[in-house]
Coordinates of C-alpha atoms in Angstrom, one line a residue:
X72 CA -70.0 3.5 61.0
X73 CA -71.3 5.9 63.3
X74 CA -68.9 8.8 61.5
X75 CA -71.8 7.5 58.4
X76 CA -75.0 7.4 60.5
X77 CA -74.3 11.0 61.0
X78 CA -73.8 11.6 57.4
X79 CA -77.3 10.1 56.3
X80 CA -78.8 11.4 59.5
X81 CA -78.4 15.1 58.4
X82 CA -78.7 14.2 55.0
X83 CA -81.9 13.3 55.2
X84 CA -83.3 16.0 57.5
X85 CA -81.9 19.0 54.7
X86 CA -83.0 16.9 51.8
X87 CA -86.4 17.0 53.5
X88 CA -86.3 20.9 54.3
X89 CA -84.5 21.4 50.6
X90 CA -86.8 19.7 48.6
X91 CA -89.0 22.3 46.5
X92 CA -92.3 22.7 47.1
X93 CA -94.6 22.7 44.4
X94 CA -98.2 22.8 44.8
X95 CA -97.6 27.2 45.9
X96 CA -95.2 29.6 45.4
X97 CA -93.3 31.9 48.1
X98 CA -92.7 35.6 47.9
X99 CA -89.2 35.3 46.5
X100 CA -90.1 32.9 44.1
X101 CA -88.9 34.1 40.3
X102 CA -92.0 35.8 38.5
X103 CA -90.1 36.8 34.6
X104 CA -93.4 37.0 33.2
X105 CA -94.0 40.6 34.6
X106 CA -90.4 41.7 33.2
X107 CA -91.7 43.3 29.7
X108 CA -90.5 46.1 27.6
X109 CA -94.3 46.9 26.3
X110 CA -96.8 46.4 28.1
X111 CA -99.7 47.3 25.6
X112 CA -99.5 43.8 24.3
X113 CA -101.1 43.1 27.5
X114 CA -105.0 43.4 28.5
X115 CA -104.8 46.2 31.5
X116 CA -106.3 45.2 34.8
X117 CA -108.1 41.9 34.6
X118 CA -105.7 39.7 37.1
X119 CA -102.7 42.0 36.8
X120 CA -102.9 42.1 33.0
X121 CA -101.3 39.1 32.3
X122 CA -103.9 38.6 29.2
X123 CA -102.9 38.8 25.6
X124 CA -104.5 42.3 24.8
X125 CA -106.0 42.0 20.8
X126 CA -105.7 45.9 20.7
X127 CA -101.9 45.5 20.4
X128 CA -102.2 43.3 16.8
X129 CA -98.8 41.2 16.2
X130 CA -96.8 43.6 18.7
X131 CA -94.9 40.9 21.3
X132 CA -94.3 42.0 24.8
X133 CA -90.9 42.4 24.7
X134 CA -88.2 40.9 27.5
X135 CA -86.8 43.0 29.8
X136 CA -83.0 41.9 29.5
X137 CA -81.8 44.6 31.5
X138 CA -83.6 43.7 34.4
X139 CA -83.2 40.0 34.2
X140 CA -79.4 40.2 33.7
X141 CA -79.3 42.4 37.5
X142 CA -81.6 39.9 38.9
X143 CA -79.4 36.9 37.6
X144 CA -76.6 39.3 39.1
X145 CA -78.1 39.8 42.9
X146 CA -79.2 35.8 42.7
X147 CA -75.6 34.8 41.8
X148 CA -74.0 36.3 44.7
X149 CA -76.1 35.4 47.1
X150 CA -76.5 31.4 45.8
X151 CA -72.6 31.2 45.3
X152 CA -70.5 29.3 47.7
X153 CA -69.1 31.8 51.0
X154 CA -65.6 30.1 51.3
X155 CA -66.3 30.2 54.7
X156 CA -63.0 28.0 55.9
X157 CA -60.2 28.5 57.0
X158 CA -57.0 27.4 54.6
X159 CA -55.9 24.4 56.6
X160 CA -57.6 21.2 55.6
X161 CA -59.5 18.8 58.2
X162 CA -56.6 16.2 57.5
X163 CA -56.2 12.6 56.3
X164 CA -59.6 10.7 57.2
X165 CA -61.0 14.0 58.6
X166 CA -64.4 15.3 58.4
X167 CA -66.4 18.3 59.0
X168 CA -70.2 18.3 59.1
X169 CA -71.3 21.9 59.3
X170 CA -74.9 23.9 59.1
X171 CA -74.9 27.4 57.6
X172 CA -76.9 30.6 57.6
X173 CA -76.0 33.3 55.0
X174 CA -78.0 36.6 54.5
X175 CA -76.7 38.8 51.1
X176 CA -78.5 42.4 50.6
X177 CA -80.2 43.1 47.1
X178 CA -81.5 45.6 46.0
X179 CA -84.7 44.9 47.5
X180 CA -86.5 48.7 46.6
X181 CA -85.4 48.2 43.0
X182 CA -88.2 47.6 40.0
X183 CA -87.0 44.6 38.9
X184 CA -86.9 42.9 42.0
X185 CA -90.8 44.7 42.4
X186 CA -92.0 42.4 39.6
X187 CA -89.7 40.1 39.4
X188 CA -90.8 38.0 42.3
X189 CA -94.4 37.0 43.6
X190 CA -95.2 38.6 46.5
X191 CA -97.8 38.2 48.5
X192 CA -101.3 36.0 47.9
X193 CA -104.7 37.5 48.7
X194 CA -105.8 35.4 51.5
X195 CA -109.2 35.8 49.9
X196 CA -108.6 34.3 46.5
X197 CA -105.3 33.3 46.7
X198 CA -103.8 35.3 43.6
X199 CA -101.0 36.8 43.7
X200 CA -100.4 40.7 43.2
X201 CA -99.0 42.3 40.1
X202 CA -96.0 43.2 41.7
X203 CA -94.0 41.9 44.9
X204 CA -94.9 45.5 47.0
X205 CA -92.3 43.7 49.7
X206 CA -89.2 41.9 48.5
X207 CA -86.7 40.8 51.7
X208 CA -83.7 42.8 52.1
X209 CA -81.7 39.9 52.4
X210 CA -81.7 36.8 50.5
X211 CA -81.3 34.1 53.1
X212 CA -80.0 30.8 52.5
X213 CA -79.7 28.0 54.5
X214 CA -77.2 24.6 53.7
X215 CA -75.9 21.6 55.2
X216 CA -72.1 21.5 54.2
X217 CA -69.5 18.9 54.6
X218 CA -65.8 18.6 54.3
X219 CA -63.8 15.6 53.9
X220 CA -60.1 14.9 54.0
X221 CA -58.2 12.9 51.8
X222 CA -54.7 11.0 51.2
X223 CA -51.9 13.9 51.7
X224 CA -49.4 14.7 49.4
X225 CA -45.8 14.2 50.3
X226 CA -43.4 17.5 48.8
X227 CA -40.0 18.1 49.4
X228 CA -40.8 21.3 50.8
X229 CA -43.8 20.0 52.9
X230 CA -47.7 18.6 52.5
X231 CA -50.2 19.0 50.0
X232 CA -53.5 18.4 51.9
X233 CA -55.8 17.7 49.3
X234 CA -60.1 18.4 50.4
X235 CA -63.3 17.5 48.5
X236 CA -66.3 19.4 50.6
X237 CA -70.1 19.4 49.4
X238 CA -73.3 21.7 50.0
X239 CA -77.2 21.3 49.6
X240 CA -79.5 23.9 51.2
X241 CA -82.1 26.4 49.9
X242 CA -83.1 30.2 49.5
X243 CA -85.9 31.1 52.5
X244 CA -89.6 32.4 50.9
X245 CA -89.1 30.0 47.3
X246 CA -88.9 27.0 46.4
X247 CA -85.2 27.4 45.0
X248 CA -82.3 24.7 46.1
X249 CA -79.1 24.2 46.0
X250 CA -76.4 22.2 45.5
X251 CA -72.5 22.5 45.3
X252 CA -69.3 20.8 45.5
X253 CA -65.8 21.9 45.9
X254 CA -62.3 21.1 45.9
X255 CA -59.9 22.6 47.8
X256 CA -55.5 21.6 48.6
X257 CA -53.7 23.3 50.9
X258 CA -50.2 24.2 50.2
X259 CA -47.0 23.2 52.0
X260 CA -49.9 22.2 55.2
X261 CA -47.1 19.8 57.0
X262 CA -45.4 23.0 59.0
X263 CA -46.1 22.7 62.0
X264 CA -42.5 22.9 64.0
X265 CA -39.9 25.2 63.3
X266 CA -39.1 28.9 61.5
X267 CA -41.7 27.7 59.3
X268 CA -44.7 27.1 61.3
X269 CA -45.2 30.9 62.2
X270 CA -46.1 31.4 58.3
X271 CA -49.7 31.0 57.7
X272 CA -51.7 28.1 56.3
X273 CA -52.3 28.7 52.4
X274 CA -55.3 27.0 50.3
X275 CA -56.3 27.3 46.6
X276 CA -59.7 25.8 45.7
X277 CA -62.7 25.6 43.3
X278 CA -66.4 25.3 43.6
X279 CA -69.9 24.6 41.2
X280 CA -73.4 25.8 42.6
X281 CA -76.3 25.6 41.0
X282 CA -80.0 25.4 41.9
X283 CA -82.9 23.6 41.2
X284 CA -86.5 23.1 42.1
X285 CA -87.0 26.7 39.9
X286 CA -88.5 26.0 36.0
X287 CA -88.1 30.0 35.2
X288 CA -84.0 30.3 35.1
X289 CA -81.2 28.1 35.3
X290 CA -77.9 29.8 37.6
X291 CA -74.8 28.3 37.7
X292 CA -71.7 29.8 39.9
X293 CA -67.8 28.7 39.1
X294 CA -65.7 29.7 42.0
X295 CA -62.1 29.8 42.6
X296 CA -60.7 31.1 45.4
X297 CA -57.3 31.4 47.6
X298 CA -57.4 31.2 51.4
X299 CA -54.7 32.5 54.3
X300 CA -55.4 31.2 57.6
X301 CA -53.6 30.8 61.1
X302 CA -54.8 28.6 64.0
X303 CA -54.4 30.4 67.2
X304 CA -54.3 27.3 70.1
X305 CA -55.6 28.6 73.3
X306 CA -55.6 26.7 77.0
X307 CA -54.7 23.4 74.8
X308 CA -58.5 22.5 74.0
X309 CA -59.6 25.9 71.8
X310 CA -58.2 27.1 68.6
X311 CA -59.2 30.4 67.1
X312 CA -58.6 30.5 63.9
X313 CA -58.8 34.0 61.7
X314 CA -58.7 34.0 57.4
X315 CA -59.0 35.8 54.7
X316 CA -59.5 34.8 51.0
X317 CA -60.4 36.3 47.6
X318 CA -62.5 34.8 44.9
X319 CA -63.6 35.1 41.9
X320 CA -67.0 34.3 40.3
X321 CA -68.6 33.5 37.0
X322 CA -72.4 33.3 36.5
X323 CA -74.0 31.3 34.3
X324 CA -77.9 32.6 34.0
X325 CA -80.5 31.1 31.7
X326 CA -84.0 31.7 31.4
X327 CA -86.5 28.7 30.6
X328 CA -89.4 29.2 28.0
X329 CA -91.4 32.0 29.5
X330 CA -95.2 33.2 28.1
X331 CA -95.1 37.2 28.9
X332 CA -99.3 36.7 29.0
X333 CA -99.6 33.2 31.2
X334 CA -103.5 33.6 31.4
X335 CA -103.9 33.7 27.6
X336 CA -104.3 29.8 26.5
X337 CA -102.5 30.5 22.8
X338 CA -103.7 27.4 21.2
X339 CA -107.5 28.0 22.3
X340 CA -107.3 31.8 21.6
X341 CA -106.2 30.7 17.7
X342 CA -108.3 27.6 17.5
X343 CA -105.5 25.9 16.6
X344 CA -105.8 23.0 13.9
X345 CA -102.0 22.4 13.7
X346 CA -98.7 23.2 12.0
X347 CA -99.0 24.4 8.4
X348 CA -98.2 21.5 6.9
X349 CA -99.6 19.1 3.8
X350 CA -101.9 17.7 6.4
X351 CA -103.4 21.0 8.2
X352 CA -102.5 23.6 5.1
X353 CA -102.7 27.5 5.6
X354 CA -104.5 28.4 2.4
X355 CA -103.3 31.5 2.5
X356 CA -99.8 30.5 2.7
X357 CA -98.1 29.0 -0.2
X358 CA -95.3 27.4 1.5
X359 CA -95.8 24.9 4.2
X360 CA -93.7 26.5 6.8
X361 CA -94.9 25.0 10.1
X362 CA -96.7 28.5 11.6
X363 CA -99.7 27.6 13.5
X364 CA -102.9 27.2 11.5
X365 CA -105.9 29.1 13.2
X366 CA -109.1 28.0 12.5
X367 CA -111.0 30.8 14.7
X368 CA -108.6 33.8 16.1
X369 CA -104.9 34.6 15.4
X370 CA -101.5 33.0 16.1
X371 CA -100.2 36.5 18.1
X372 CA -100.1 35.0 21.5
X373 CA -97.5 32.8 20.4
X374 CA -95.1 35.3 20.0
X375 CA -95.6 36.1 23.4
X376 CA -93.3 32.8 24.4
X377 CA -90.3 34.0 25.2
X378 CA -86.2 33.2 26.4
X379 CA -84.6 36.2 28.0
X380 CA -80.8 36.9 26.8
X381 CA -78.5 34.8 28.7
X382 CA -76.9 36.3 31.5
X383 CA -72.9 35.8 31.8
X384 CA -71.3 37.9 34.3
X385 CA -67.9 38.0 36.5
X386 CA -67.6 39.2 40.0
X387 CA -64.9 39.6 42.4
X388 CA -65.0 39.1 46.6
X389 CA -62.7 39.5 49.8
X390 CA -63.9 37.7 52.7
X391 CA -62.6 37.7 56.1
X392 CA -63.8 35.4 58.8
X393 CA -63.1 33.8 62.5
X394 CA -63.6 30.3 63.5
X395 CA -63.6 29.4 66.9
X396 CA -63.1 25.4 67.4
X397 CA -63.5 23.6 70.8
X398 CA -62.8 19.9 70.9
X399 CA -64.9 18.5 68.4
X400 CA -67.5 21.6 68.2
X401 CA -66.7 25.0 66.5
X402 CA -68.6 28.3 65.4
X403 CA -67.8 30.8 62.5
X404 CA -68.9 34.0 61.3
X405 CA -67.6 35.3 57.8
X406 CA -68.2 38.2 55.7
X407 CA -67.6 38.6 51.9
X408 CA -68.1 41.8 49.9
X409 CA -67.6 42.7 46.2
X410 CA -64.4 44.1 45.6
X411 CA -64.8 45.7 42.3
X412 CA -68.4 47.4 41.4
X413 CA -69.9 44.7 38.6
X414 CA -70.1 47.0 35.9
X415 CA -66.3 47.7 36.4
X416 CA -65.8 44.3 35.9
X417 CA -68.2 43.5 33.4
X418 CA -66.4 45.1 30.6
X419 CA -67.0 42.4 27.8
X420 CA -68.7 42.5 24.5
X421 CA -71.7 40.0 26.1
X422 CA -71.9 42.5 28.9
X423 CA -73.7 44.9 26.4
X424 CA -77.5 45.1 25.4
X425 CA -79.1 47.9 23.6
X426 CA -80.5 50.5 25.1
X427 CA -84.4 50.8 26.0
X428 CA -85.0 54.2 25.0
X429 CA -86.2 54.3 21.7
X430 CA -85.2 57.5 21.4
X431 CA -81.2 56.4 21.1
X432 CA -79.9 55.7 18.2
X433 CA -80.0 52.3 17.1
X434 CA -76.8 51.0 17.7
X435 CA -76.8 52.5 20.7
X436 CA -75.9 50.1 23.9
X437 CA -75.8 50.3 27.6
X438 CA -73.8 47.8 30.3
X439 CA -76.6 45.4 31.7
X440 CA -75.1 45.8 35.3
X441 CA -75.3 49.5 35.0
X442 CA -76.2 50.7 38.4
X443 CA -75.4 47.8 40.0
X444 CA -74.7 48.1 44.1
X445 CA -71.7 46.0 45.4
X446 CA -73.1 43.2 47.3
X447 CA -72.1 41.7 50.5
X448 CA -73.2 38.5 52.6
X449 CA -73.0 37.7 56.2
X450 CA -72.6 34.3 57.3
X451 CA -72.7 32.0 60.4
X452 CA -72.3 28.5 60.9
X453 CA -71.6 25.9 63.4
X454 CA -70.2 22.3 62.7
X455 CA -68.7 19.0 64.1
X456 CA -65.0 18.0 63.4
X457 CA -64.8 14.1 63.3

C-alpha cells in the first residue's frame, strides 16, 4: 500500500504542474499563424498585421510548409522519450519512480522558430509581439517517469525480464504536455554467475509520446530502441551502472485548423447570411454549392483558414549514459545525439515540398529538413527503486 501512496502522491503533484494552462500563453507556445508564404494578404502594422488586408483581393496567405515541417522536426526530438535506462530491468514486482530534466538545442536564431512562437507580452497591453525576438536555446522538459517490473520469462538459455514504464511531464515557457508509455524486455537477464555474467545486460524496447494541452499541432513520436548495459557493484551498497543504446524515431506532426489573419472575424467581415443553399441562395450562383453567402463584404477571409502539410519525418540517436544507484536512491545523467543529419535520412517521396522561389521551375522541389542541424539533449534524473 505504501509502494501505491507513493504512486498517487507524485502523480498528483506532476499532474498539477502538467496541466496546461489556459487563460495566457508562454514564450514557447506554438504561434503558426505568423508562418506565411505572402504576406500582402495581410493588413501591415496594425497589431502585427494579423488583419485580412482587402488590397490583396482573393490572394490567401499561403502556409509556410517548410518552416513548419523543421519546427515539427526540432519539437519531435526534444518531446521524444530519452531512453535514459540502463538494459537490465527493475525485476519481478520491481518499481522505479523517477523525476527527469532534459534540455535539447534548437535552432533557437532560426526564422521559423522567430515567428513561430509568442514571445514576449507588452507589460503595458499585454499583446504579444510579431515575432518571438528571444526563443530559448534549449527546449526544456520536465516528467515524472515510472518503471514497473513484471512476471519473468523462463528460456533455456536464460530470463526474459519483461518492463512496462510510463511518462507525463511538460515543455517549460508553454502550455504543452506530455505523455508516454513504453515497453521494454531484457534479453537472457538471468546471468548473473558464471562465464556468462561478464557479458553485458541487453534490452530491446518501444515507446509512444505525444502531447496535449496545444490546439495548433498534434506530435506524436514512435520509438524503438536497443540498450547494452553493465552494473558495476561497488563496496556492496553502490552500483554504477554505464549504457549505451540506439534508437530510432518517427514523427507524426499535424497542424489543427489555423486562420493566417486571427484578428479578422470572417463571418462579420462578409456579413455572412449562410451557406448557398435553397434556403440562403447566391443569386449569382447558379448552383447551390455551399460557399458562404455575403450579404455586405466578401467571403476572402475564409480562405485564410488553413492546415499545414503534415509533417512525417525519421531520425536516428546514440545515447550514452551513467547511473549511479545507492540502496534504494540513484542519479543519472544521459546524452543522446542524432546520428545521421535529418535530411540524410529523410530521403522519401513525403520528405519533398516544392520549392518557394517562384522563380524555379514548377516541378521543382526541395527536402523540408534542408538545413537541418543534428540535435542533441542532455538529461538528468534522480529516482527511487522499490
Amino acid at each position: 500500500m505504501r509502494r501505491f501512496g507513493w504512486i498517487a502522491a507524485a502523480a498528483a503533484l506532476v499532474a498539477a504542474v502538467a496541466v496546461p494552462r489556459q487563460a495566457e500563453a508562454d514564450t514557447m507556445d506554438p504561434a503558426l499563424a505568423r508562418l506565411v508564404t505572402d504576406e500582402s494578404c495581410r493588413a501591415p502594422g496594425g497589431n502585427g498585421g494579423l488583419y485580412y488586408n482587402p488590397q490583396s483581393g482573393y490572394s490567401r496567405c499561403g502556409t509556410d510548409d517548410l518552416a513548419f515541417a523543421k519546427l515539427i522536426g526540432e519539437w519531435g526530438f526534444a518531446l521524444a522519450p530519452t531512453a535514459m535506462h540502463p538494459a537490465r530491468t527493475t525485476g519481478y514486482g520491481g518499481f522505479d519512480l523517477a523525476f527527469e530534466g532534459a534540455f535539447t538545442n534548437i535552432s533557437s536564431g532560426a526564422q521559423y522558430w522567430e515567428l513561430g512562437t509568442q514571445g514576449k507580452q507588452d507589460p503595458n497591453n499585454k499583446l504579444f509581439s510579431t515575432r518571438n525576438t528571444g526563443p530559448d536555446n534549449f527546449l526544456q522538459v520536465f516528467s515524472m517517469k515510472t518503471r514497473y517490473g513484471f512476471a519473468p520469462l523462463s528460456l533455456p538459455l536464460g530470463i526474459l525480464g519483461v518492463e512496462l514504464g510510463t511518462k507525463i511531464g511538460f515543455m517549460a515557457n508553454s502550455n504543452i504536455g506530455i505523455l508516454g508509455a513504453d515497453v521494454r524486455i531484457a534479453l537472457l537477464e538471468g546471468f548473473r554467475t558464471g562465464i556468462p555474467a561478464i557479458f553485458p545486460d541487453i534490452a530491446v524496447g518501444g515507446s509512444v509520446t505525444t502531447l496535449t494541452g496545444n490546439p495548433e499541432f498534434q506530435l506524436t513520436v514512435a520509438a524503438a530502441d536497443a540498450q547494452l548495459s553493465k552494473p558495476i557493484p561497488i563496496a556492496g551498497s553502490v552500483v554504477l551502472t554505464p549504457y549505451v543504446g540506439y534508437s530510432f524515431l518517427r514523427i507524426f506532426g499535424d497542424s489543427g485548423l489555423i486562420d493566417l489573419t486571427p484578428n479578422t472575424d470572417a463571418l462579420n467581415y462578409c456579413g455572412y447570411r449562410g451557406g448557398n443553399s435553397p434556403a440562403t441562395p447566391d443569386p449569382s450562383r447558379p448552383s447551390r454549392d455551399g460557399q458562404p453567402v455575403c450579404a455586405t463584404g466578401t467571403s476572402a477571409d475564409f480562405n485564410n483558414t488553413v492546415v499545414f502539410d503534415p509533417v512525417r519525418m525519421t531520425r536516428h540517436r546514440i545515447d550514452a549514459g551513467l547511473q549511479f544507484r545507492f540502496q534504494m536512491v540513484r542519479i543519472g545523467a544521459h546524452f543522446v545525439t542524432d546520428v545521421i543529419d535529418p535530411e540524410e535520412a529523410n530521403q522519401d517521396e513525403a520528405s519533398f515540398a516544392p520549392t518557394p522561389d517562384p522563380n524555379d521551375d514548377a516541378a521543382a522541389t526541395v527536402n523540408k529538413f534542408q538545413g537541418l542541424p543534428r540535435q542533441y539533449t542532455l538529461a538528468f534524473d534522480v529516482g527511487l527503486v522499490l
